[in-house]
Amino acid sequence: MGIVTPNVVPASVLLAEPQPAWLVCFAEFARALDFDDLDEALVAQAKLVILDCVGAVAAGMQEPETRALVARLARRGGTEGAAAIGAGRRLRADDAAFANGVAGTMLELDEGNSFARGHPGIHVLPAALAARPLSEVNGRDFLLAFILGYEVGARIGAASRLRTTVHPHGTWGTVGAAFAAAYLEGADTDALVATINVSSTLSVGASLRAMLEGATVRNSFAGFSARNGLTAWDLVASGFSGEIDGVRTVYGGILAEGFNPDVMVEELGARWEIERNYFKRHAACRFTHGALDVVAKLIAEHGPIDPADIAGIDVVTYVWAAQLDGQEPANMLAAKFSLPFAVATTIAHGSASVPAFRAPALGDARILELAKRVKVDEDPAMSAMLPDKRPARVTIRLADGRVLSGETFTNRGDAVDPYGPDEVIAKFMELAVPVWGENHATRIRQAIDGLDEATGLDDLDALLAEPALEDH
């Protein structure tokens, strides 16, 4: 399949210490896997995740900062390169991967994985789309590369505990991106092992504080994973080597405080991390979703609630959500990481939609005043339920003395309470139709749905490169 890999001398030949057993096991498993080994449900789920990521990228690409970034990157040339999705431009492959990774996180609508505690898809897909000219890529190989890249990245996330000061974007997703790129070029087992080791040392170690302050540099971290993943494979394919156990070095002591290698091969081939993912409908940090699910349910049960009629709101939740207690966000990103604002704007708009976090909402006195009346507290008992459950309890105290309250232990969209395929497709259309129109968005959906039958991805590539309606 694909390009012949140059000879890569395994580190075990150069060093007395053998390669970690899990590392060799995972690479051998990936190289031996055949598309026909995958069941229909897994393939269907992978297509939904790709579709969801494309929708998030296309919509995020319309933000002013992303459009300006793509325009700057275009100056480097690469007009025959990979598509900047929804921008109507082609960029140098590494620049396209970077721009698509940035765009995919702009609106906080990219899928994720609770067990990995991060967002595997948006790190892997931009690299997979840019690794080779899509005209040379078989659809089945592309799906295998995406599934396996998602798998190795998500398992590293699940096997390690990132330091509390480290943002998960840009970390283990780099390994997933690199693995997908290497797999698409036919890397053998030794090269796959080397790619995991090299890419682990190219992970981004960025501050978690950025998201809390609304520092939008945070939206670049997934883009760096995609770009660094491509670079990692380029290094390996050129003969560069990595540490004997780069993953343990980085995720057992530098970016994280412990790494359990058993998780990397636990139920390998029987349990797929992409089938334990979540999809997002609220355009805000996943940690806010439990509370927002409760608010949405209360609105559905009692009808619209006027912010002026609310005396106060109490939110009790788990530790990661409770830290999002800032009441005066400075910009859209900070608003998406503010539970008080997210609750207040959801009540004002009726849902946690994309417009609910844009500039008009950020200047709405009704929302800002209500956010100041939202109190957030941690319940240690709820924190103890992580990661299997993401509980939240919301109590809305009305000025007339009435009390509306509700509680949840899961988030809609989680593996235990999933959105159906029709709901994920509807979300894609909501994001993609304003970018390209209904006909073009439908053609993209159909192309992704037919990936397993495609001998080349020329059509999908052309569709993703189409300009947005406003640019025609």
Tab-separated table of C-alpha atoms in Angstrom:
chain	number	residue	atom	x	y	z
A	1	MET	CA	0.000	0.000	0.000
A	2	GLY	CA	1.307	3.420	-0.937
A	3	ILE	CA	4.883	4.653	-0.759
A	4	VAL	CA	7.738	2.358	0.196
A	5	THR	CA	9.159	3.261	3.580
A	6	PRO	CA	12.942	3.773	3.857
A	7	ASN	CA	14.788	1.366	6.092
A	8	VAL	CA	14.514	2.505	9.690
A	9	VAL	CA	16.833	0.841	12.171
A	10	PRO	CA	14.802	-0.092	15.256
A	11	ALA	CA	16.054	1.482	18.449
A	12	SER	CA	16.199	-2.021	19.953
A	13	VAL	CA	19.097	-2.761	17.591
A	14	LEU	CA	20.962	0.348	18.684
A	15	LEU	CA	20.317	0.052	22.401
A	16	ALA	CA	20.498	-2.852	24.826
A	17	GLU	CA	17.100	-2.008	26.262
A	18	PRO	CA	14.223	-3.569	24.257
A	19	GLN	CA	11.301	-1.607	22.936
A	20	PRO	CA	8.327	-1.474	25.332
A	21	ALA	CA	6.066	-4.468	24.717
A	22	TRP	CA	2.928	-2.354	24.245
A	23	LEU	CA	4.612	-0.228	21.603
A	24	VAL	CA	5.602	-3.180	19.437
A	25	CYS	CA	2.235	-4.837	20.052
A	26	PHE	CA	0.279	-1.768	18.931
A	27	ALA	CA	2.381	-1.250	15.805
A	28	GLU	CA	2.141	-4.936	14.838
A	29	PHE	CA	-1.606	-4.869	15.441
A	30	ALA	CA	-2.021	-1.787	13.234
A	31	ARG	CA	0.102	-3.183	10.418
A	32	ALA	CA	-1.765	-6.497	10.429
A	33	LEU	CA	-5.233	-4.924	10.566
A	34	ASP	CA	-7.346	-5.254	7.444
A	35	PHE	CA	-10.362	-3.122	6.621
A	36	ASP	CA	-12.509	-6.229	6.447
A	37	ASP	CA	-11.657	-6.829	10.124
A	38	LEU	CA	-13.704	-3.751	11.065
A	39	ASP	CA	-17.378	-4.174	11.811
A	40	GLU	CA	-20.010	-1.984	10.183
A	41	ALA	CA	-20.801	-0.054	13.368
A	42	LEU	CA	-17.146	0.989	13.795
A	43	VAL	CA	-16.856	2.142	10.187
A	44	ALA	CA	-20.130	4.067	10.461
A	45	GLN	CA	-18.927	5.754	13.654
A	46	ALA	CA	-15.633	6.774	12.044
A	47	LYS	CA	-17.513	8.375	9.165
A	48	LEU	CA	-19.695	10.319	11.614
A	49	VAL	CA	-16.622	11.589	13.479
A	50	ILE	CA	-14.995	12.697	10.206
A	51	LEU	CA	-18.230	14.419	9.159
A	52	ASP	CA	-18.505	16.159	12.528
A	53	CYS	CA	-14.897	17.365	12.346
A	54	VAL	CA	-15.350	18.707	8.816
A	55	GLY	CA	-18.423	20.675	9.905
A	56	ALA	CA	-16.573	22.160	12.877
A	57	VAL	CA	-13.593	23.117	10.688
A	58	ALA	CA	-15.714	24.691	7.942
A	59	ALA	CA	-17.700	26.809	10.397
A	60	GLY	CA	-14.607	27.793	12.395
A	61	MET	CA	-12.844	28.765	9.183
A	62	GLN	CA	-15.280	31.668	8.789
A	63	GLU	CA	-14.066	33.418	11.956
A	64	PRO	CA	-12.124	36.640	11.222
A	65	GLU	CA	-8.914	35.441	12.867
A	66	THR	CA	-8.936	32.147	10.962
A	67	ARG	CA	-9.587	33.821	7.626
A	68	ALA	CA	-6.743	36.259	8.285
A	69	LEU	CA	-4.438	33.377	9.245
A	70	VAL	CA	-5.201	31.472	6.044
A	71	ALA	CA	-4.578	34.594	3.967
A	72	ARG	CA	-1.146	34.985	5.576
A	73	LEU	CA	-0.270	31.314	5.136
A	74	ALA	CA	-1.283	31.511	1.471
A	75	ARG	CA	1.608	33.918	0.861
A	76	ARG	CA	3.997	30.980	1.228
A	77	GLY	CA	2.563	29.372	-1.905
A	78	GLY	CA	1.407	25.787	-2.159
A	79	THR	CA	-1.624	26.400	-4.367
A	80	GLU	CA	-1.507	22.737	-5.428
A	81	GLY	CA	-1.408	21.580	-1.811
A	82	ALA	CA	-4.171	20.563	0.594
A	83	ALA	CA	-7.507	22.313	1.087
A	84	ALA	CA	-8.079	24.809	3.867
A	85	ILE	CA	-11.623	23.572	4.468
A	86	GLY	CA	-14.232	26.242	3.826
A	87	ALA	CA	-11.654	28.875	2.899
A	88	GLY	CA	-11.636	28.241	-0.844
A	89	ARG	CA	-7.852	28.031	-0.833
A	90	ARG	CA	-5.170	25.408	-1.064
A	91	LEU	CA	-2.133	25.757	1.145
A	92	ARG	CA	1.167	24.016	1.561
A	93	ALA	CA	0.271	20.658	3.161
A	94	ASP	CA	1.663	21.457	6.615
A	95	ASP	CA	0.028	24.892	6.580
A	96	ALA	CA	-3.331	23.372	5.582
A	97	ALA	CA	-3.095	20.848	8.409
A	98	PHE	CA	-2.291	23.660	10.842
A	99	ALA	CA	-5.094	25.945	9.620
A	100	ASN	CA	-7.701	23.167	9.677
A	101	GLY	CA	-6.694	22.176	13.194
A	102	VAL	CA	-7.012	25.788	14.332
A	103	ALA	CA	-10.385	26.263	12.653
A	104	GLY	CA	-11.764	23.042	14.100
A	105	THR	CA	-11.385	24.270	17.663
A	106	MET	CA	-12.532	27.875	17.171
A	107	LEU	CA	-16.199	27.273	18.020
A	108	GLU	CA	-15.826	24.557	20.703
A	109	LEU	CA	-17.956	22.152	18.671
A	110	ASP	CA	-15.410	19.439	17.830
A	111	GLU	CA	-16.056	15.919	19.105
A	112	GLY	CA	-14.100	14.462	21.997
A	113	ASN	CA	-13.416	11.496	24.227
A	114	SER	CA	-14.107	11.586	27.961
A	115	PHE	CA	-11.748	8.706	28.743
A	116	ALA	CA	-8.876	10.387	26.898
A	117	ARG	CA	-9.920	13.752	28.344
A	118	GLY	CA	-9.465	15.534	25.058
A	119	HIS	CA	-10.407	15.782	21.388
A	120	PRO	CA	-8.717	13.119	19.243
A	121	GLY	CA	-10.570	13.660	15.962
A	122	ILE	CA	-9.635	17.279	15.356
A	123	HIS	CA	-5.953	16.485	15.931
A	124	VAL	CA	-5.850	13.507	13.570
A	125	LEU	CA	-8.104	14.466	10.646
A	126	PRO	CA	-6.213	17.606	9.477
A	127	ALA	CA	-2.966	15.602	9.302
A	128	ALA	CA	-4.611	12.668	7.526
A	129	LEU	CA	-6.084	14.994	4.898
A	130	ALA	CA	-2.675	16.573	4.248
A	131	ALA	CA	-0.342	13.571	4.495
A	132	ARG	CA	-0.578	12.655	0.812
A	133	PRO	CA	-2.408	13.966	-2.257
A	134	LEU	CA	-5.919	12.649	-1.714
A	135	SER	CA	-6.103	11.508	-5.328
A	136	GLU	CA	-3.582	8.804	-4.338
A	137	VAL	CA	-5.481	7.665	-1.245
A	138	ASN	CA	-7.871	4.741	-1.133
A	139	GLY	CA	-10.940	5.441	1.023
A	140	ARG	CA	-10.550	2.267	3.052
A	141	ASP	CA	-6.914	3.086	3.807
A	142	PHE	CA	-7.957	6.576	4.837
A	143	LEU	CA	-10.559	5.238	7.268
A	144	LEU	CA	-8.053	2.767	8.728
A	145	ALA	CA	-5.456	5.513	9.178
A	146	PHE	CA	-7.977	7.799	10.858
A	147	ILE	CA	-9.314	5.103	13.189
A	148	LEU	CA	-5.827	3.963	14.201
A	149	GLY	CA	-4.522	7.505	14.674
A	150	TYR	CA	-7.541	8.250	16.851
A	151	GLU	CA	-6.936	5.013	18.766
A	152	VAL	CA	-3.283	5.524	19.659
A	153	GLY	CA	-3.760	9.172	20.623
A	154	ALA	CA	-6.861	8.542	22.730
A	155	ARG	CA	-5.264	5.577	24.488
A	156	ILE	CA	-2.228	7.664	25.472
A	157	GLY	CA	-4.644	10.246	26.876
A	158	ALA	CA	-6.463	7.549	28.845
A	159	ALA	CA	-3.215	5.947	30.014
A	160	SER	CA	-1.747	9.164	31.396
A	161	ARG	CA	-2.724	11.959	33.757
A	162	LEU	CA	-1.761	15.314	32.316
A	163	ARG	CA	-0.478	17.840	34.801
A	164	THR	CA	-3.251	20.170	35.931
A	165	THR	CA	-1.437	23.137	34.377
A	166	VAL	CA	-1.225	21.564	30.893
A	167	HIS	CA	-3.878	22.061	28.234
A	168	PRO	CA	-4.745	18.691	26.585
A	169	HIS	CA	-4.904	20.172	23.068
A	170	GLY	CA	-1.629	19.654	21.243
A	171	THR	CA	-0.386	16.835	23.491
A	172	TRP	CA	-1.087	13.164	22.699
A	173	GLY	CA	-3.031	14.231	19.595
A	174	THR	CA	0.368	14.789	17.987
A	175	VAL	CA	1.037	11.060	18.185
A	176	GLY	CA	-2.338	10.282	16.626
A	177	ALA	CA	-1.712	12.727	13.784
A	178	ALA	CA	1.752	11.322	13.096
A	179	PHE	CA	0.541	7.733	13.201
A	180	ALA	CA	-2.207	8.424	10.662
A	181	ALA	CA	0.277	10.113	8.319
A	182	ALA	CA	2.789	7.274	8.633
A	183	TYR	CA	0.127	4.629	8.103
A	184	LEU	CA	-1.126	6.352	4.942
A	185	GLU	CA	2.369	6.163	3.483
A	186	GLY	CA	2.679	2.442	4.192
A	187	ALA	CA	5.050	2.640	7.159
A	188	ASP	CA	6.132	-0.801	8.355
A	189	THR	CA	6.028	-1.922	11.978
A	190	ASP	CA	9.469	-0.539	12.886
A	191	ALA	CA	8.639	2.812	11.277
A	192	LEU	CA	5.316	2.997	13.143
A	193	VAL	CA	7.134	2.377	16.432
A	194	ALA	CA	9.669	5.080	15.598
A	195	THR	CA	6.868	7.475	14.601
A	196	ILE	CA	5.148	7.080	17.972
A	197	ASN	CA	8.407	7.740	19.798
A	198	VAL	CA	9.465	10.730	17.690
A	199	SER	CA	6.027	12.366	17.685
A	200	SER	CA	5.628	12.035	21.445
A	201	THR	CA	8.643	14.310	21.904
A	202	LEU	CA	7.103	16.884	19.527
A	203	SER	CA	3.978	17.279	21.651
A	204	VAL	CA	2.997	20.814	22.627
A	205	GLY	CA	3.217	21.632	26.327
A	206	ALA	CA	0.836	24.584	26.537
A	207	SER	CA	-0.782	26.319	29.472
A	208	LEU	CA	-4.310	25.426	30.557
A	209	ARG	CA	-4.608	28.978	31.823
A	210	ALA	CA	-4.956	30.204	28.244
A	211	MET	CA	-8.507	28.864	27.949
A	212	LEU	CA	-9.590	30.380	31.256
A	213	GLU	CA	-8.277	33.815	30.283
A	214	GLY	CA	-9.672	33.627	26.764
A	215	ALA	CA	-6.208	33.712	25.200
A	216	THR	CA	-7.087	32.615	21.674
A	217	VAL	CA	-3.604	31.229	21.066
A	218	ARG	CA	-5.241	28.206	22.686
A	219	ASN	CA	-7.069	27.555	19.415
A	220	SER	CA	-3.732	26.913	17.701
A	221	PHE	CA	-2.718	23.928	19.826
A	222	ALA	CA	-4.588	21.271	17.814
A	223	GLY	CA	-3.183	22.819	14.645
A	224	PHE	CA	0.334	22.365	15.982
A	225	SER	CA	-0.422	18.703	16.690
A	226	ALA	CA	-1.417	18.183	13.065
A	227	ARG	CA	1.610	20.045	11.734
A	228	ASN	CA	4.053	18.430	14.179
A	229	GLY	CA	2.575	15.030	13.431
A	230	LEU	CA	3.391	15.451	9.748
A	231	THR	CA	6.885	16.635	10.695
A	232	ALA	CA	7.427	13.625	12.956
A	233	TRP	CA	6.670	11.247	10.110
A	234	ASP	CA	8.899	13.221	7.737
A	235	LEU	CA	11.741	12.829	10.238
A	236	VAL	CA	11.234	9.094	10.635
A	237	ALA	CA	10.859	8.543	6.891
A	238	SER	CA	14.140	10.416	6.455
A	239	GLY	CA	15.976	8.171	8.910
A	240	PHE	CA	15.737	10.110	12.172
A	241	SER	CA	15.184	8.131	15.380
A	242	GLY	CA	13.440	8.757	18.678
A	243	GLU	CA	13.916	7.695	22.272
A	244	ILE	CA	13.492	4.049	23.159
A	245	ASP	CA	10.288	4.923	25.057
A	246	GLY	CA	9.399	8.513	24.222
A	247	VAL	CA	5.800	8.141	25.339
A	248	ARG	CA	6.788	7.129	28.873
A	249	THR	CA	9.310	9.964	29.070
A	250	VAL	CA	6.822	12.642	28.029
A	251	TYR	CA	3.612	11.241	29.491
A	252	GLY	CA	5.120	9.655	32.548
A	253	GLY	CA	6.927	12.710	33.853
A	254	ILE	CA	7.088	15.801	31.628
A	255	LEU	CA	3.568	16.673	30.507
A	256	ALA	CA	1.844	14.099	32.688
A	257	GLU	CA	2.408	12.592	36.102
A	258	GLY	CA	1.993	8.937	35.308
A	259	PHE	CA	1.631	6.554	32.378
A	260	ASN	CA	0.041	3.098	32.505
A	261	PRO	CA	1.235	1.083	29.476
A	262	ASP	CA	-1.350	-1.648	30.072
A	263	VAL	CA	-4.081	0.723	28.853
A	264	MET	CA	-2.405	0.862	25.443
A	265	VAL	CA	-3.192	-2.776	24.671
A	266	GLU	CA	-6.194	-3.438	26.910
A	267	GLU	CA	-8.907	-5.055	24.758
A	268	LEU	CA	-6.980	-3.971	21.673
A	269	GLY	CA	-9.079	-4.693	18.622
A	270	ALA	CA	-12.168	-5.411	20.713
A	271	ARG	CA	-12.681	-1.952	22.253
A	272	TRP	CA	-12.331	1.048	19.977
A	273	GLU	CA	-11.918	4.494	21.504
A	274	ILE	CA	-13.686	6.173	18.599
A	275	GLU	CA	-16.823	4.280	19.649
A	276	ARG	CA	-16.522	5.737	23.170
A	277	ASN	CA	-16.452	9.327	21.966
A	278	TYR	CA	-18.902	12.168	22.455
A	279	PHE	CA	-20.424	14.680	20.069
A	280	LYS	CA	-21.160	18.261	21.102
A	281	ARG	CA	-24.286	20.305	20.480
A	282	HIS	CA	-23.581	23.099	22.977
A	283	ALA	CA	-20.990	25.528	21.558
A	284	ALA	CA	-19.013	25.658	24.796
A	285	CYS	CA	-16.412	23.754	26.799
A	286	ARG	CA	-17.477	20.159	27.429
A	287	PHE	CA	-17.241	20.715	31.180
A	288	THR	CA	-20.220	23.075	30.969
A	289	HIS	CA	-22.446	20.594	29.173
A	290	GLY	CA	-23.942	18.827	32.178
A	291	ALA	CA	-25.275	22.094	33.560
A	292	LEU	CA	-26.375	23.248	30.100
A	293	ASP	CA	-28.230	19.982	29.535
A	294	VAL	CA	-30.146	20.621	32.763
A	295	VAL	CA	-30.917	24.215	31.787
A	296	ALA	CA	-32.144	23.073	28.354
A	297	LYS	CA	-34.406	20.515	30.006
A	298	LEU	CA	-35.825	23.111	32.416
A	299	ILE	CA	-36.566	25.452	29.501
A	300	ALA	CA	-38.274	22.601	27.640
A	301	GLU	CA	-40.382	21.762	30.697
A	302	HIS	CA	-41.288	25.270	31.887
A	303	GLY	CA	-40.966	27.390	28.757
A	304	PRO	CA	-38.703	30.402	28.144
A	305	ILE	CA	-37.293	32.064	31.247
A	306	ASP	CA	-36.770	35.828	31.323
A	307	PRO	CA	-33.330	36.632	32.816
A	308	ALA	CA	-34.941	39.563	34.667
A	309	ASP	CA	-37.187	37.125	36.560
A	310	ILE	CA	-34.257	35.203	38.056
A	311	ALA	CA	-33.025	36.010	41.564
A	312	GLY	CA	-30.089	33.613	41.407
A	313	ILE	CA	-28.776	30.336	40.028
A	314	ASP	CA	-26.756	27.691	41.865
A	315	VAL	CA	-24.683	25.173	39.922
A	316	VAL	CA	-23.111	22.253	41.750
A	317	THR	CA	-20.822	20.028	39.687
A	318	TYR	CA	-17.488	18.183	39.461
A	319	VAL	CA	-14.095	19.778	39.950
A	320	TRP	CA	-13.112	20.379	36.317
A	321	ALA	CA	-16.400	22.144	35.612
A	322	ALA	CA	-16.365	24.032	38.906
A	323	GLN	CA	-13.094	25.740	37.960
A	324	LEU	CA	-14.950	27.503	35.111
A	325	ASP	CA	-16.471	30.011	37.519
A	326	GLY	CA	-15.415	33.310	35.920
A	327	GLN	CA	-18.396	35.637	35.608
A	328	GLU	CA	-17.069	38.350	33.270
A	329	PRO	CA	-15.502	36.781	30.155
A	330	ALA	CA	-13.484	39.146	27.988
A	331	ASN	CA	-14.124	37.477	24.621
A	332	MET	CA	-15.851	34.573	22.878
A	333	LEU	CA	-13.326	31.946	23.941
A	334	ALA	CA	-13.439	32.999	27.585
A	335	ALA	CA	-17.257	32.971	27.413
A	336	LYS	CA	-17.180	29.334	26.277
A	337	PHE	CA	-15.130	28.511	29.370
A	338	SER	CA	-17.341	30.436	31.797
A	339	LEU	CA	-20.106	28.360	33.350
A	340	PRO	CA	-21.938	31.448	34.664
A	341	PHE	CA	-21.957	33.088	31.240
A	342	ALA	CA	-22.810	29.834	29.430
A	343	VAL	CA	-25.808	29.262	31.686
A	344	ALA	CA	-26.939	32.882	31.419
A	345	THR	CA	-26.643	33.093	27.628
A	346	THR	CA	-28.381	29.740	27.193
A	347	ILE	CA	-31.347	31.059	29.182
A	348	ALA	CA	-31.396	34.294	27.184
A	349	HIS	CA	-31.088	32.600	23.769
A	350	GLY	CA	-32.957	29.389	24.511
A	351	SER	CA	-29.916	27.272	23.595
A	352	ALA	CA	-26.115	27.300	23.778
A	353	SER	CA	-25.810	28.064	20.070
A	354	VAL	CA	-22.892	29.634	18.195
A	355	PRO	CA	-24.540	33.117	18.254
A	356	ALA	CA	-25.066	32.794	22.007
A	357	PHE	CA	-21.312	33.351	22.483
A	358	ARG	CA	-20.628	35.961	19.834
A	359	ALA	CA	-19.954	39.674	20.390
A	360	PRO	CA	-23.609	40.809	20.666
A	361	ALA	CA	-24.199	38.344	23.498
A	362	LEU	CA	-20.972	39.395	25.208
A	363	GLY	CA	-22.314	42.952	25.346
A	364	ASP	CA	-25.867	42.066	26.360
A	365	ALA	CA	-26.522	43.651	29.767
A	366	ARG	CA	-29.250	41.112	30.588
A	367	ILE	CA	-26.840	38.209	30.125
A	368	LEU	CA	-23.942	39.886	31.913
A	369	GLU	CA	-26.086	40.764	34.912
A	370	LEU	CA	-27.525	37.262	35.094
A	371	ALA	CA	-24.037	35.717	34.899
A	372	LYS	CA	-23.133	37.625	38.055
A	373	ARG	CA	-26.018	35.862	39.797
A	374	VAL	CA	-24.773	32.376	38.873
A	375	LYS	CA	-22.810	30.666	41.650
A	376	VAL	CA	-20.704	27.579	40.886
A	377	ASP	CA	-19.513	25.074	43.511
A	378	GLU	CA	-17.787	21.705	43.442
A	379	ASP	CA	-19.317	18.634	45.068
A	380	PRO	CA	-16.465	16.185	45.898
A	381	ALA	CA	-18.918	13.308	45.585
A	382	MET	CA	-19.575	14.354	41.996
A	383	SER	CA	-15.850	14.679	41.285
A	384	ALA	CA	-15.404	11.106	42.503
A	385	MET	CA	-17.699	9.918	39.686
A	386	LEU	CA	-15.223	10.989	36.981
A	387	PRO	CA	-14.548	10.011	34.227
A	388	ASP	CA	-17.516	7.684	33.770
A	389	LYS	CA	-20.032	10.344	34.802
A	390	ARG	CA	-20.138	14.136	34.407
A	391	PRO	CA	-22.761	15.237	36.944
A	392	ALA	CA	-24.327	18.647	37.487
A	393	ARG	CA	-27.205	20.025	39.556
A	394	VAL	CA	-28.801	23.362	38.675
A	395	THR	CA	-31.197	25.338	40.860
A	396	ILE	CA	-32.872	28.438	39.415
A	397	ARG	CA	-34.445	30.679	42.062
A	398	LEU	CA	-37.087	32.984	40.579
A	399	ALA	CA	-37.957	36.379	41.994
A	400	ASP	CA	-41.558	35.281	42.639
A	401	GLY	CA	-40.359	32.533	45.012
A	402	ARG	CA	-40.599	29.604	42.633
A	403	VAL	CA	-37.639	27.232	42.341
A	404	LEU	CA	-36.763	25.262	39.205
A	405	SER	CA	-34.197	22.520	39.643
A	406	GLY	CA	-32.762	19.532	37.842
A	407	GLU	CA	-29.827	17.151	37.883
A	408	THR	CA	-27.905	14.961	35.455
A	409	PHE	CA	-25.105	12.448	35.788
A	410	THR	CA	-24.193	12.235	32.122
A	411	ASN	CA	-23.873	14.624	29.202
A	412	ARG	CA	-26.004	14.268	26.101
A	413	GLY	CA	-23.784	12.987	23.343
A	414	ASP	CA	-21.648	10.789	25.627
A	415	ALA	CA	-21.226	7.112	24.777
A	416	VAL	CA	-23.764	6.274	27.517
A	417	ASP	CA	-26.297	8.804	26.201
A	418	PRO	CA	-25.325	9.269	22.565
A	419	TYR	CA	-26.794	11.463	19.893
A	420	GLY	CA	-28.186	9.367	17.077
A	421	PRO	CA	-26.615	9.507	13.601
A	422	ASP	CA	-29.441	11.740	12.381
A	423	GLU	CA	-28.653	14.275	15.131
A	424	VAL	CA	-24.952	14.327	14.216
A	425	ILE	CA	-25.800	14.763	10.541
A	426	ALA	CA	-28.251	17.556	11.430
A	427	LYS	CA	-25.471	19.317	13.354
A	428	PHE	CA	-23.154	19.018	10.341
A	429	MET	CA	-25.780	20.541	8.076
A	430	GLU	CA	-26.397	23.397	10.539
A	431	LEU	CA	-22.684	24.222	10.416
A	432	ALA	CA	-21.978	23.512	6.741
A	433	VAL	CA	-25.035	24.934	4.975
A	434	PRO	CA	-24.257	28.565	5.949
A	435	VAL	CA	-20.740	28.023	4.570
A	436	TRP	CA	-21.469	26.271	1.257
A	437	GLY	CA	-25.217	25.980	0.776
A	438	GLU	CA	-27.403	22.908	1.172
A	439	ASN	CA	-26.509	21.189	-2.099
A	440	HIS	CA	-22.755	21.376	-1.555
A	441	ALA	CA	-23.024	20.372	2.112
A	442	THR	CA	-25.109	17.349	1.070
A	443	ARG	CA	-22.478	16.326	-1.477
A	444	ILE	CA	-19.758	16.444	1.205
A	445	ARG	CA	-21.908	14.307	3.493
A	446	GLN	CA	-22.444	11.774	0.720
A	447	ALA	CA	-18.742	11.685	-0.156
A	448	ILE	CA	-17.799	10.939	3.455
A	449	ASP	CA	-20.541	8.330	3.725
A	450	GLY	CA	-19.070	6.609	0.656
A	451	LEU	CA	-15.443	6.634	1.778
A	452	ASP	CA	-15.225	2.859	2.041
A	453	GLU	CA	-16.151	2.549	-1.646
A	454	ALA	CA	-13.801	5.245	-2.958
A	455	THR	CA	-10.630	4.210	-4.790
A	456	GLY	CA	-9.409	7.808	-4.669
A	457	LEU	CA	-10.525	10.851	-2.715
A	458	ASP	CA	-10.379	13.393	-5.560
A	459	ASP	CA	-14.067	14.261	-5.233
A	460	LEU	CA	-13.914	14.840	-1.485
A	461	ASP	CA	-10.760	16.901	-1.893
A	462	ALA	CA	-12.422	19.147	-4.485
A	463	LEU	CA	-15.533	19.547	-2.346
A	464	LEU	CA	-13.532	20.579	0.718
A	465	ALA	CA	-11.583	23.126	-1.323
A	466	GLU	CA	-14.745	24.932	-2.478
A	467	PRO	CA	-14.982	28.609	-1.411
A	468	ALA	CA	-17.628	29.691	1.076
A	469	LEU	CA	-20.770	31.251	-0.392
A	470	GLU	CA	-19.706	34.763	0.593
A	471	ASP	CA	-16.466	34.337	-1.330
A	472	HIS	CA	-18.083	33.382	-4.635
